[in-house]
XYZ file of C-alpha atoms in Angstrom:
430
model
C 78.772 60.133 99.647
C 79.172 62.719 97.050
C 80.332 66.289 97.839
C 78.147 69.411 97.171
C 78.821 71.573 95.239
C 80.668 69.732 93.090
C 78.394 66.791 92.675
C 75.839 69.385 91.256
C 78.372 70.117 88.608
C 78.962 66.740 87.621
C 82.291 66.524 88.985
C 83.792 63.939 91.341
C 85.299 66.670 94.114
C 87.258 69.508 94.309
C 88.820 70.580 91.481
C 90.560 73.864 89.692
C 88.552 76.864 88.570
C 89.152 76.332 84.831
C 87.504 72.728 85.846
C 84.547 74.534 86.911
C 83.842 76.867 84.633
C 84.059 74.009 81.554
C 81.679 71.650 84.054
C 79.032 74.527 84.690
C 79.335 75.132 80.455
C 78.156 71.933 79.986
C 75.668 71.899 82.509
C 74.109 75.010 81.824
C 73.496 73.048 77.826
C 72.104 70.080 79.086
C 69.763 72.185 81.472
C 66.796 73.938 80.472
C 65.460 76.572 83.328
C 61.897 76.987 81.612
C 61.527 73.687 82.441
C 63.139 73.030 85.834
C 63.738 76.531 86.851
C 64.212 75.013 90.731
C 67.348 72.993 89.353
C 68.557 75.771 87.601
C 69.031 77.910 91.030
C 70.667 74.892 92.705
C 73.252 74.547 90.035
C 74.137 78.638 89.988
C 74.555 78.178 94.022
C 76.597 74.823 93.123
C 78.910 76.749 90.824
C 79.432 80.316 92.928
C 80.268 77.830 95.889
C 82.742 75.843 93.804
C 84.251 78.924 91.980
C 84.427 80.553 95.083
C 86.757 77.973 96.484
C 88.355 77.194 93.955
C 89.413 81.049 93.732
C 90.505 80.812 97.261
C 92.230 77.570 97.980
C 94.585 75.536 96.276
C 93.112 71.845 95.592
C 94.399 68.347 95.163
C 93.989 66.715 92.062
C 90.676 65.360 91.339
C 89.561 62.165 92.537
C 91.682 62.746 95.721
C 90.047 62.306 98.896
C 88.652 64.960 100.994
C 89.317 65.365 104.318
C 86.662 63.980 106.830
C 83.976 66.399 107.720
C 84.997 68.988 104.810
C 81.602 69.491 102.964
C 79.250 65.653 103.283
C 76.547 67.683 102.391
C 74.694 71.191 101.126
C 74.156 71.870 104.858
C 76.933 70.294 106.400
C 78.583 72.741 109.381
C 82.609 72.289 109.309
C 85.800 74.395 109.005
C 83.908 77.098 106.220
C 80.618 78.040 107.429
C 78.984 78.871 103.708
C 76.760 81.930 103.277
C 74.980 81.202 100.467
C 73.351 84.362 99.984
C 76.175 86.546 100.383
C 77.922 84.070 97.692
C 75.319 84.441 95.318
C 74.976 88.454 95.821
C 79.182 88.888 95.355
C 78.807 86.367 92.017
C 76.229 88.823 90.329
C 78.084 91.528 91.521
C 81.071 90.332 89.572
C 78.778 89.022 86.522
C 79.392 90.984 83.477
C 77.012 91.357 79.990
C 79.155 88.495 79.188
C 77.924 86.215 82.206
C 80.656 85.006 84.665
C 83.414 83.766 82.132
C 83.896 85.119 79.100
C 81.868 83.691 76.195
C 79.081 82.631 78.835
C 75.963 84.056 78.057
C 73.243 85.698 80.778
C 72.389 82.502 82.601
C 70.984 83.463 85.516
C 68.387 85.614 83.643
C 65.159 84.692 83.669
C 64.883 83.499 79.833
C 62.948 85.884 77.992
C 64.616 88.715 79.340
C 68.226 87.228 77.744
C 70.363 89.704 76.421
C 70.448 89.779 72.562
C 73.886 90.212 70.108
C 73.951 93.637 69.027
C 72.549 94.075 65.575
C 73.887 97.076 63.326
C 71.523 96.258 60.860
C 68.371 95.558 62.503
C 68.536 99.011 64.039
C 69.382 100.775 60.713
C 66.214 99.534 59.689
C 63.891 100.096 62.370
C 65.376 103.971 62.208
C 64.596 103.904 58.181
C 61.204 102.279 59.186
C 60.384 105.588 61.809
C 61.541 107.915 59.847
C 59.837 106.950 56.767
C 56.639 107.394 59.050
C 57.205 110.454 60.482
C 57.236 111.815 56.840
C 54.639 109.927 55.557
C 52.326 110.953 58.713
C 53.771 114.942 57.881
C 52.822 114.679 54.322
C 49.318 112.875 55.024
C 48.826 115.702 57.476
C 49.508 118.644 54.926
C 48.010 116.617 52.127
C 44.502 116.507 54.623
C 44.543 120.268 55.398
C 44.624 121.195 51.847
C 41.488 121.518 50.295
C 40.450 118.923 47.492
C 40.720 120.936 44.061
C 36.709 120.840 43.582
C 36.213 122.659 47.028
C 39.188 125.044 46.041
C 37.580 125.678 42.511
C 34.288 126.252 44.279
C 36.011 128.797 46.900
C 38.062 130.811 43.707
C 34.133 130.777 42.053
C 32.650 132.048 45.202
C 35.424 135.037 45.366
C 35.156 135.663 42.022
C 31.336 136.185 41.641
C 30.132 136.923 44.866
C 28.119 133.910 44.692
C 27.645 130.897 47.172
C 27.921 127.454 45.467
C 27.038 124.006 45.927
C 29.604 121.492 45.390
C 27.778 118.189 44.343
C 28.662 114.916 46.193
C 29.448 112.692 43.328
C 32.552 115.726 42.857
C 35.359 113.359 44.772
C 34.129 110.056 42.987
C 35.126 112.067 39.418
C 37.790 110.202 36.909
C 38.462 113.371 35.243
C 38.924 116.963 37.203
C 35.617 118.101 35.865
C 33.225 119.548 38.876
C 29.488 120.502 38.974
C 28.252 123.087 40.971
C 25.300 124.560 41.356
C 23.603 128.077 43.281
C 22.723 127.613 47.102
C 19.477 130.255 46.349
C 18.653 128.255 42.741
C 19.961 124.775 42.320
C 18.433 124.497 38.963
C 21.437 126.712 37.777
C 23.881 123.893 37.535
C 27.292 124.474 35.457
C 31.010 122.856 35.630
C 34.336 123.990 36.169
C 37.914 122.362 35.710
C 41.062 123.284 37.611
C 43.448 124.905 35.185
C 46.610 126.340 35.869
C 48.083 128.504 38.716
C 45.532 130.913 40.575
C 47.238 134.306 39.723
C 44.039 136.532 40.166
C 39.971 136.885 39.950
C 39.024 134.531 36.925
C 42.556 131.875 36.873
C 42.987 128.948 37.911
C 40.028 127.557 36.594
C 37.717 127.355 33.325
C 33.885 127.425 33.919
C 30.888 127.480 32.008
C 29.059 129.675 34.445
C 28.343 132.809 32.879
C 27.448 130.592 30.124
C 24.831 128.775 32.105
C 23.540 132.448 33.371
C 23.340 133.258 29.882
C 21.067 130.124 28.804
C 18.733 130.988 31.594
C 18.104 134.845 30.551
C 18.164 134.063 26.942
C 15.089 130.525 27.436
C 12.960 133.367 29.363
C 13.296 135.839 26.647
C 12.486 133.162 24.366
C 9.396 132.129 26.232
C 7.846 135.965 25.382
C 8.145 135.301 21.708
C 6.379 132.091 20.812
C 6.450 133.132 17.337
C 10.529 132.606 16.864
C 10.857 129.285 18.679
C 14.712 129.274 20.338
C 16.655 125.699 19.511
C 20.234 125.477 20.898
C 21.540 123.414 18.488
C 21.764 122.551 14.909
C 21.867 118.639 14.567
C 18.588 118.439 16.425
C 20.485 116.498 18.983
C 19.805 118.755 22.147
C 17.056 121.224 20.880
C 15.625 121.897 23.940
C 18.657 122.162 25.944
C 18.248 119.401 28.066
C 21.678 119.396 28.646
C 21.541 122.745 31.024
C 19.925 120.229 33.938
C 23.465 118.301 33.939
C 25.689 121.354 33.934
C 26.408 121.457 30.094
C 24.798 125.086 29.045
C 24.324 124.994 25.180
C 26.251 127.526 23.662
C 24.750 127.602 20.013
C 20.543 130.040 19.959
C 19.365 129.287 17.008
C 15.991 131.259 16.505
C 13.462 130.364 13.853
C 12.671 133.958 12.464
C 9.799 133.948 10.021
C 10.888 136.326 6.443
C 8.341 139.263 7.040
C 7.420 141.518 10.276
C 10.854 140.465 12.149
C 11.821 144.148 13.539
C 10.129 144.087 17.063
C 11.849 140.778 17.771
C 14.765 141.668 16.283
C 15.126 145.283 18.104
C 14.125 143.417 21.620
C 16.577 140.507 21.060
C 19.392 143.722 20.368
C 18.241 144.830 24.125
C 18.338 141.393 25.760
C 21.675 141.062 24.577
C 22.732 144.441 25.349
C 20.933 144.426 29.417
C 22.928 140.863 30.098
C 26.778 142.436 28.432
C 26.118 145.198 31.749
C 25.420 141.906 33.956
C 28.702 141.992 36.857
C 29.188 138.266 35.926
C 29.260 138.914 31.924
C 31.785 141.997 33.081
C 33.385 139.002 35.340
C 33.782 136.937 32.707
C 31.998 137.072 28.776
C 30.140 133.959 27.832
C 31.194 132.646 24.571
C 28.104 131.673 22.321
C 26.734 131.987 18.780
C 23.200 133.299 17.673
C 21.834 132.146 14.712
C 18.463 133.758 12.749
C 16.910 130.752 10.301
C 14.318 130.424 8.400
C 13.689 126.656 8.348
C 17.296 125.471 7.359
C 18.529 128.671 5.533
C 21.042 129.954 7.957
C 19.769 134.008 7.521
C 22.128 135.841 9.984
C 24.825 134.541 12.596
C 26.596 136.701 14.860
C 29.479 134.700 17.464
C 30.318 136.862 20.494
C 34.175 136.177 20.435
C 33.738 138.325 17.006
C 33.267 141.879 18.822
C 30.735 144.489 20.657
C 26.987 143.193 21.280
C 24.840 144.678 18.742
C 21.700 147.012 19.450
C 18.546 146.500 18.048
C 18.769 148.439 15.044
C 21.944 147.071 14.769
C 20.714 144.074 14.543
C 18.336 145.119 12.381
C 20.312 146.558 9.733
C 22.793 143.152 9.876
C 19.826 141.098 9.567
C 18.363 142.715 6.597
C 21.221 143.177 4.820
C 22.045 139.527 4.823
C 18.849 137.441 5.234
C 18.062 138.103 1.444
C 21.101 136.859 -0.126
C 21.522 134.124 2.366
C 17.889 133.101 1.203
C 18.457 132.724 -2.250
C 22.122 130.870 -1.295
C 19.670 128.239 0.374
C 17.328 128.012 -2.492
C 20.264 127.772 -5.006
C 22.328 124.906 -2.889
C 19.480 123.377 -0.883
C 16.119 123.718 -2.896
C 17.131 122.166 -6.247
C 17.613 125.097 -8.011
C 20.563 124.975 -8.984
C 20.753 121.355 -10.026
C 18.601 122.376 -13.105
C 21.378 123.946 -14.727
C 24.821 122.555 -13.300
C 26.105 119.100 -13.081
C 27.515 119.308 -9.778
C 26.415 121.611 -6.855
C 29.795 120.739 -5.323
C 32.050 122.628 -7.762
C 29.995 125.296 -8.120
C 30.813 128.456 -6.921
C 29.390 132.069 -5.959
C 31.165 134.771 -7.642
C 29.322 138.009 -7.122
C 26.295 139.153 -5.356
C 24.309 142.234 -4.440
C 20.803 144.180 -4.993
C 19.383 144.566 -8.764
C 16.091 145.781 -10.166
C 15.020 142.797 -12.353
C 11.559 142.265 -14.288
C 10.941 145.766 -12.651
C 11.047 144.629 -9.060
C 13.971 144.889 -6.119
C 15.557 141.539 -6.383
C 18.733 140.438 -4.369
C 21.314 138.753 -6.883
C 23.841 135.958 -7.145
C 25.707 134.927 -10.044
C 27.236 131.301 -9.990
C 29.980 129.778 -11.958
C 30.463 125.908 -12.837
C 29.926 123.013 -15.072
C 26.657 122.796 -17.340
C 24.924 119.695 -17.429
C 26.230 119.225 -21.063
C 29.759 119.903 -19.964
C 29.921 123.496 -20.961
C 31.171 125.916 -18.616
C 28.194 127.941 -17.068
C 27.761 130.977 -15.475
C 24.052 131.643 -13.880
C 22.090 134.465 -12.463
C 19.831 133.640 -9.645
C 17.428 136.521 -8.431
C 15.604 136.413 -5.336
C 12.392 139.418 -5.307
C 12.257 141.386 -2.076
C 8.752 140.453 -2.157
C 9.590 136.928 -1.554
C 7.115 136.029 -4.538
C 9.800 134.524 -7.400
C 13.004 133.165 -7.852
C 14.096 134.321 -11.538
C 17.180 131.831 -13.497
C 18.804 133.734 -16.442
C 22.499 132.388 -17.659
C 24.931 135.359 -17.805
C 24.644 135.717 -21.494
C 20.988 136.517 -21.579
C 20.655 139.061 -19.208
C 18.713 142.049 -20.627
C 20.814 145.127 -21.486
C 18.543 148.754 -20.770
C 15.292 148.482 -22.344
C 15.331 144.813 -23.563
C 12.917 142.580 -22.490
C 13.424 139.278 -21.325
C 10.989 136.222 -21.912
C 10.732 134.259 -19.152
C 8.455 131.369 -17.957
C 7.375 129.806 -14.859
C 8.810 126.394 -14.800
C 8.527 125.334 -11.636
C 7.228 126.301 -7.620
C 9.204 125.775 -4.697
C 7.284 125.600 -1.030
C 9.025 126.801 1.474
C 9.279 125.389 5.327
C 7.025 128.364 6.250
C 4.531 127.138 4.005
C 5.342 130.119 1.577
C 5.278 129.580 -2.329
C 7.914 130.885 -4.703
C 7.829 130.572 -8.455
C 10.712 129.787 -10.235
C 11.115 131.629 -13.702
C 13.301 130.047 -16.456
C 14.383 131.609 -19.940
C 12.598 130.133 -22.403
């Protein structure tokens, strides 16, 4: 009959601990306790019983033997009644991490809960791994308190003017950090503003065309008063009615049509429209930039840019405007009307030498004398006189002007029609 324990080891009988150990190695490989987890527990008791004695008595050598009635069976009574469970509580008492010999791994362990070789490495990592989300979580969190830059542009507006603002929902979709905005109390006031810089005070931080838009708004009611001088904001035609306002781009060029005669009570109210909107808080807060032009069809008459200096007054105004609409007139006629192509070859390398205000054919006439090419070759110099009256344009080369009493013969040659519908006759010497 085989003996217990050590049949369950695979060994013929009693034998030496070292015998043991290397039987209950090889057992332990060829048995699998997820799959007989019943024959796993009777080959732990097999080999704490056999260690056990082994430990305390000294055997024969194996294959002798044994001595009638030793141990015939797991539940055989003889000279060593066994206590199993006291066995197997002193043998995991005495078990180490290492398992009961050195080298011998957790056995006895249920087997997912097997201890694992200690890994330097893996745990480096998984610390690198926490950390590097503890600081990514702390920088999400700060980066999610502060505001995006079009709500902090909109706040620094807010402050700034004493306004409150719309921000509008496409803002956060944006490529570039360009914002619209528009008023809470009149959302058809819509402008932009773009993050600039370090806030260091009221107006930085930011660029905005606010003031600007403000400015458009006054300056297309004022215009609506004076049908007469129709207000275009541009001069390519491309945006003449300022369409442009509606998505937050304010034109910045007011170009008015001014017609040539009976231009003061426009011209003094235009002085006080500009002058009432410079004492606006947001044109203290920050002066729109903008250029206003005075034409008479396509004859630039008068500009003024407000980057230049002070706002004019009316009669400032006034004055500018009549000082310069004359001469700027007959520039337009000379260039732009064909007369000057009558007497030089090229327009283009032509040039204005002196101007001013002469009596001519006994009338006030503003003057201009040109210098260029004649359309024989000859080098030409031309006097071009515009009469006050806006009646006649008078051509006279530089030679030929009349000296005190002499009297000039001249002839009407040609007559230009001006955008206003206005005739001038064009006088030629003979």
């Amino acid at each position: 009959m085989e003996l217990w324990p050590w049949s369950e080891l695979g060994l013929p009988g009693p034998t030496e601990l070292e015998a043991v150990k290397a039987a209950y190695g090889q057992r332990l490989r060829e048995l699998h306790p997820e799959e007989d987890p019943e024959g796993f527990q009777r080959l732990y008791r097999a080999y704490q019983a056999a260690r056990q004695l082994a430990a305390e008595q000294a055997f024969p050598p194996a294959g002798a033997k044994a001595e009638p009635g030793a141990a015939d069976c797991p539940h055989a009574q003889g000279a060593t009644d066994w206590d199993f469970e006291q066995l197997l509580s002193q043998g995991e008492r005495e078990a180490s991490p290492e398992g009961p010999f050195p080298g011998e791994p957790f056995a006895w362990a249920p087997p997912h809960s097997r201890s694992q070789p200690h890994r330097p490495a893996a745990w480096w990592f998984c610390w690198m791994v926490l950390l590097a989300l503890l600081i990514g979580g702390y920088l999400l969190v700060n980066y999610l308190r502060e505001p995006s830059p079009a709500v902090q542009a909109m706040g620094w507006l807010e402050e700034d003017f004493g306004v409150e603002l719309v921000s509008s929902p496409k803002n956060p979709e944006r490529e570039e950090p360009r914002y619209l905005y528009w008023l809470k109390e009149d959302p058809d006031l819509r402008f932009q503003a773009i993050c600039q810089g370090e806030r260091t005070g009221p107006g930085s931080g930011y660029r905005t065309n606010y003031t600007l838009a403000q400015f458009y708004r006054a300056m297309r009611e004022f215009s609506q008063a004076w049908p007469d001088c129709p207000l275009w904001f541009d001069l390519e035609m491309t945006d003449s009615l300022g369409e442009g306002a509606s998505g937050g781009a304010p034109p910045s060029l007011y170009l008015f049509q001014a017609p040539l005669e009976d231009t003061e009570a426009f011209l003094h109210a235009l002085g006080e429209q500009l002058e009432q909107l410079a004492r606006e808080d947001w044109y203290q807060t920050l002066p729109p930039e903008y250029q206003l032009i005075l034409a008479h069809g396509n004859a630039v008459l008068y500009s003024y840019s407000s980057t230049e200096g002070e706002v004019l007054s009316g009669q400032e105004l006034l004055d500018a405007y009549s000082q310069q609409a004359g001469l700027a007139l007959l520039q337009d006629l000379v260039l732009q009307q064909g007369v000057g192509q009558w007497d030089f070859a090229s327009l283009e390398e032509m040039a204005f030498a002196r101007y001013g205000y002469v009596t001519m054919a006994e009338a006030p006439c503003w003057w201009v004398t040109c210098y260029g090419w004649g359309l024989s070759g000859e080098h030409l110099a031309m006097n071009y006189y515009l009469r006050q009256d806006l009646t006649a344009v008078y051509c006279i080369p530089e030679g030929q002007v009349p000296q005190g009493e002499d009297v000039l013969d001249l002839t009407c040659t040609e007559t230009l029609k001006l955008d206003c519908g206005r005739r001038l006759e064009v006088y030629c010497v003979v």
